[in-house]
Coordinates of C-alpha atoms in Angstrom, one line a residue:
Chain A
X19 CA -15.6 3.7 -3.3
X20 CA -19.0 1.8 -2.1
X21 CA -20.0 2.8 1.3
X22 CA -23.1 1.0 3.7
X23 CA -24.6 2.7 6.3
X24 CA -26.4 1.3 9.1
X25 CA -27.3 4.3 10.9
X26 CA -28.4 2.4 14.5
X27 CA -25.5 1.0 16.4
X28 CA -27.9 -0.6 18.6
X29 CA -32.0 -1.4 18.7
X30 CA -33.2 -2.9 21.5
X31 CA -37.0 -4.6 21.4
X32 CA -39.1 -5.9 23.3
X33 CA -39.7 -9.8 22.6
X34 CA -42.3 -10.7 20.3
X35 CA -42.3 -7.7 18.9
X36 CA -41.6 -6.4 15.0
X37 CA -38.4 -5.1 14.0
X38 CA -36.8 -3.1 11.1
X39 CA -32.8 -2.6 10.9
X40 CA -31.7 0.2 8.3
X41 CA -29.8 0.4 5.7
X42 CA -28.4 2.1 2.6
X43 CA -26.0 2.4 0.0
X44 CA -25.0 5.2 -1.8
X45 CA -24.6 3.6 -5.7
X46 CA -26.2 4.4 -8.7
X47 CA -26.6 0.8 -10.3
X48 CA -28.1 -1.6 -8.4
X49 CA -25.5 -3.5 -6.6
X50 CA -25.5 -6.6 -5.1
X51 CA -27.0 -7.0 -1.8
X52 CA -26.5 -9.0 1.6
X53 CA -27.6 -9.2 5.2
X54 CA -25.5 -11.5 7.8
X55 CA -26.2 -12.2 11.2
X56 CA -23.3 -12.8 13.6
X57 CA -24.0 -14.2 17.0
X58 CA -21.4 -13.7 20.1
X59 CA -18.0 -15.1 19.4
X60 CA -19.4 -17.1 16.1
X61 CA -18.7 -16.2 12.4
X62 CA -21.0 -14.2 9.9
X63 CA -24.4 -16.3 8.7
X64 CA -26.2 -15.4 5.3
X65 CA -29.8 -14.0 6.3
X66 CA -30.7 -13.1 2.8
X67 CA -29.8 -11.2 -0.2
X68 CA -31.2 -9.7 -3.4
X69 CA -29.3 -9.4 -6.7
X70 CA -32.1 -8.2 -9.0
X71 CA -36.2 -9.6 -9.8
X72 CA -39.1 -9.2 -6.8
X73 CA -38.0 -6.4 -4.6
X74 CA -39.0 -8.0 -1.7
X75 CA -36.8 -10.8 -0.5
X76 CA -37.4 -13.7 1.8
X77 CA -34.6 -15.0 3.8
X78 CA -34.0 -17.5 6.9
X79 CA -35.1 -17.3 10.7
X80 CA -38.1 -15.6 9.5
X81 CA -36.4 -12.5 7.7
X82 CA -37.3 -10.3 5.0
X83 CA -35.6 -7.5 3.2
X84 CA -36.9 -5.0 1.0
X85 CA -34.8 -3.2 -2.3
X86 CA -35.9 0.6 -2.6
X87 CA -33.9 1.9 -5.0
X88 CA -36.1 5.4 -4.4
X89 CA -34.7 5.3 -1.1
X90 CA -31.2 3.8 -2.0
X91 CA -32.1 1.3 1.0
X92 CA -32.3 -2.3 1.9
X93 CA -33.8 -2.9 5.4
X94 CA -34.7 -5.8 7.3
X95 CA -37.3 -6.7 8.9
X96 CA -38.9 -9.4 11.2
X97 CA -42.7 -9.3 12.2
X98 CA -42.3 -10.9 15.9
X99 CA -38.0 -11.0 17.0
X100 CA -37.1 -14.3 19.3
X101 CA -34.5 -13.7 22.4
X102 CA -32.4 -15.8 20.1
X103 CA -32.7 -12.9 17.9
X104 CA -30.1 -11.0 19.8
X105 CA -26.7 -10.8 17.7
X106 CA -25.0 -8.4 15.5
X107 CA -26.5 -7.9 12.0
X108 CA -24.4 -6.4 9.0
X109 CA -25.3 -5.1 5.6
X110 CA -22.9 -5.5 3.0
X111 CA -23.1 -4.4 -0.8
X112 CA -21.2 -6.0 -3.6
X113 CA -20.1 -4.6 -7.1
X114 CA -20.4 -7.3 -9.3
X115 CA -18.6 -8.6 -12.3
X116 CA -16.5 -11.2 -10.2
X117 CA -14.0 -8.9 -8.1
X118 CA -16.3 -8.3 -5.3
X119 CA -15.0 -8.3 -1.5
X120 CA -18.0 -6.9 0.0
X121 CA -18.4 -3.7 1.6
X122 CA -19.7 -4.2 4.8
X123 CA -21.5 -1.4 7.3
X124 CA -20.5 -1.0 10.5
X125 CA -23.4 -3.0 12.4
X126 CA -26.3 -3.0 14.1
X127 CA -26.3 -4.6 17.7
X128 CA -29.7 -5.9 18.5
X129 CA -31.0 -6.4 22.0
X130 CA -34.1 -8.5 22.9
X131 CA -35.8 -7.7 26.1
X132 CA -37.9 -10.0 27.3
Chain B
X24 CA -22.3 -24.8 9.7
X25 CA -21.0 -23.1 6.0
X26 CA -18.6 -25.6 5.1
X27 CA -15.7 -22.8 5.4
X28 CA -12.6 -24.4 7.8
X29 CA -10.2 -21.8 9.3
X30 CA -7.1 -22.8 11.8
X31 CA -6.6 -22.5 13.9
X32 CA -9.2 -20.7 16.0
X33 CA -6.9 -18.6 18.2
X34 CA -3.8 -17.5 18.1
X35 CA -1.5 -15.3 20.4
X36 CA 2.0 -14.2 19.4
X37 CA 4.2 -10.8 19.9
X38 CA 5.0 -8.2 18.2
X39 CA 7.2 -8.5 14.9
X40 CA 6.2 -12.0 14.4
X41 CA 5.0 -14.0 11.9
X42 CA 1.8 -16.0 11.6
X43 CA -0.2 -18.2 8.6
X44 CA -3.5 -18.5 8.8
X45 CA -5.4 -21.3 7.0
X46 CA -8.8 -21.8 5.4
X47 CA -10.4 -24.5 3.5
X48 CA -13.4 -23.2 1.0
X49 CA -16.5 -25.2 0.4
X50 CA -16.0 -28.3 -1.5
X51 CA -16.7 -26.9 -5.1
X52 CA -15.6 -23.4 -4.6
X53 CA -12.9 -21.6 -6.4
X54 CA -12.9 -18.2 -5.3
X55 CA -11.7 -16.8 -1.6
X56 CA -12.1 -14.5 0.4
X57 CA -10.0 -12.7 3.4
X58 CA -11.4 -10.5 5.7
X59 CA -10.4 -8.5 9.0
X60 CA -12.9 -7.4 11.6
X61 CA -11.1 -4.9 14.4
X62 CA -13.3 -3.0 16.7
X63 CA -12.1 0.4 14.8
X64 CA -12.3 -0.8 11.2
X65 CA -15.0 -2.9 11.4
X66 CA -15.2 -5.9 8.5
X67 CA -12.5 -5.2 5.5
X68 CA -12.4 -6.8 2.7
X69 CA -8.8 -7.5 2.1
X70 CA -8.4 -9.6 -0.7
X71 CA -9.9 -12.5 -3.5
X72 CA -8.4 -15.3 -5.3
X73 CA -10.0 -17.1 -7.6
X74 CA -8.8 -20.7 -8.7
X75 CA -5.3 -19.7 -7.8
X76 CA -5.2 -16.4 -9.5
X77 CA -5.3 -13.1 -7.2
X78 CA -8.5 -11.2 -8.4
X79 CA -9.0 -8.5 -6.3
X80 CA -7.2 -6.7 -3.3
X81 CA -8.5 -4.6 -0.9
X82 CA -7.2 -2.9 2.3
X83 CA -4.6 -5.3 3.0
X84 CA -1.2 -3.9 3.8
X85 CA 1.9 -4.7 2.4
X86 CA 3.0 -7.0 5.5
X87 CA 0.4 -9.3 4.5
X88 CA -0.1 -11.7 1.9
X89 CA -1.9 -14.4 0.9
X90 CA -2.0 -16.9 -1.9
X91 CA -4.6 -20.0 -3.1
X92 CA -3.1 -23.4 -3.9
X93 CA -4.2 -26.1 -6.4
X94 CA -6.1 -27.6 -4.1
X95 CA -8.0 -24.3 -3.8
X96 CA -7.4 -23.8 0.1
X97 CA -6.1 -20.4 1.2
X98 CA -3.1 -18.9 3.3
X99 CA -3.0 -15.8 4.6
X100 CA 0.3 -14.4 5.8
X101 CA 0.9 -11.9 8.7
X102 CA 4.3 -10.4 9.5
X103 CA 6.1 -8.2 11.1
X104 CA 3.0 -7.8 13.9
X105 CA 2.1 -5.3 14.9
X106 CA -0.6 -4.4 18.0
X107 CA -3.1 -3.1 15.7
X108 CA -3.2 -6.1 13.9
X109 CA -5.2 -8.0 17.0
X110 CA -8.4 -9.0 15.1
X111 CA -10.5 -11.4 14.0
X112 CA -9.9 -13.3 10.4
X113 CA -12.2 -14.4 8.1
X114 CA -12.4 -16.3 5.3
X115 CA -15.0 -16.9 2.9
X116 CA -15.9 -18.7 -0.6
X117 CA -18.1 -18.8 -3.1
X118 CA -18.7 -20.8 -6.2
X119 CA -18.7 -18.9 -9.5
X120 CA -15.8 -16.8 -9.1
X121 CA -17.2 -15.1 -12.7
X122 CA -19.9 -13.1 -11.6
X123 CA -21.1 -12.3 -8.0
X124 CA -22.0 -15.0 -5.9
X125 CA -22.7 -15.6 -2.2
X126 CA -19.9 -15.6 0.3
X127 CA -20.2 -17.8 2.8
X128 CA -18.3 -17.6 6.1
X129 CA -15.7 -19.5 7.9
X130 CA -15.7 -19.3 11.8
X131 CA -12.3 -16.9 11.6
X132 CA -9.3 -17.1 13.6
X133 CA -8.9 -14.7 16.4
X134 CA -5.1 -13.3 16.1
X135 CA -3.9 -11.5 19.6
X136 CA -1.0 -9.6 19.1
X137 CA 0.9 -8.8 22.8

């Protein structure tokens, strides 16, 4: 079975500065990956994902994700966070081929100071 | 807003009951999705239809069920509550049902079991 590590449970930042949430996947063929972002008491928001082509993906609210298959990882990052930033942010990997509830990792809380 | 409808939005009940959630996919799409997200599971996938058909199962437990109508909207069916089963429940579709595709989110339904 697929499993997803996010190995922060929380980040806090400062605001206006960069940030970089981890993640990684233990799977040999390159699966099918997702970020979501899920604000307080709302439901889960599509940030980005990558399914194969330019490594580096681009995604909304300024986001960008990078596929290292060297590094089985697929982290996300944001050059300068907004307080509206603050929310929970999940990785989730997919296996493809059309029976594919997503494997989710447990989440990363991310405070914004100000 | 993802297009994904779920009712209702809460829902409080007792033990041993029996509850239905609903959802209503994007206009267009013919696969969904169920998911649970408890504060010691985290998100679980539990299970996919596809244009009617059950595709894929996940962590669901035998008390629950589900099924996809010709209209494509999803039920999902809880019984027998139990406490643990206090949660929040997602639904999601996406389009191609074939090959992997992008889930998009409804706003869940928040089941307290008392």
């Amino acid at each position: 079975a697929q499993s997803v590590t996010q190995p922060d449970i929380h980040i806090t930042v400062s605001e206006g500065a960069s940030l970089e949430l981890r993640c990684n996947y233990p799977y040999g063929a390159t699966p099918y990956l997702f970020w979501y972002v899920q604000s307080p008491g709302q439901g889960l928001q599509l940030l980005l994902k990558y399914f194969s082509g330019d490594t580096l993906v681009q995604g909304i609210k300024g986001f960008e994700a990078e596929f290292k298959r060297s590094q089985s990882s697929f982290n996300l990052r944001k050059p300068s966070v907004h307080w509206s930033d603050a929310a929970e942010y999940f990785c989730a990997v997919g296996a493809g081929g059309g029976a594919d509830g997503l494997t989710f990792g447990k989440g990363t809380h991310l405070i914004i100071q100000p | 807003d993802s297009g994904v409808t779920q009712t209702p939005k809460h829902l409080i009940t007792a033990t041993g009951q029996r509850v239905t959630l609903r959802c209503s996919p994007r206009s267009g799409d013919l696969s969904v999705y169920w998911y649970q997200q408890s504060l010691d599971q985290g998100l679980q996938f539990l299970i996919q239809y596809y244009n009617g058909e059950e595709r894929a199962k996940g962590n669901i437990l035998e008390r629950f069920s589900a099924q996809q109508f010709p209209d494509l909207h999803s039920e999902l069916n809880l019984s027998s509550l139990e406490l643990g089963d206090s949660a929040l429940y997602f639904c999601a579709s996406s389009g191609l049902g074939v090959y992997t595709d992008t889930q998009y989110f409804g706003p869940g339904t928040r089941l307290t079991v008392l």
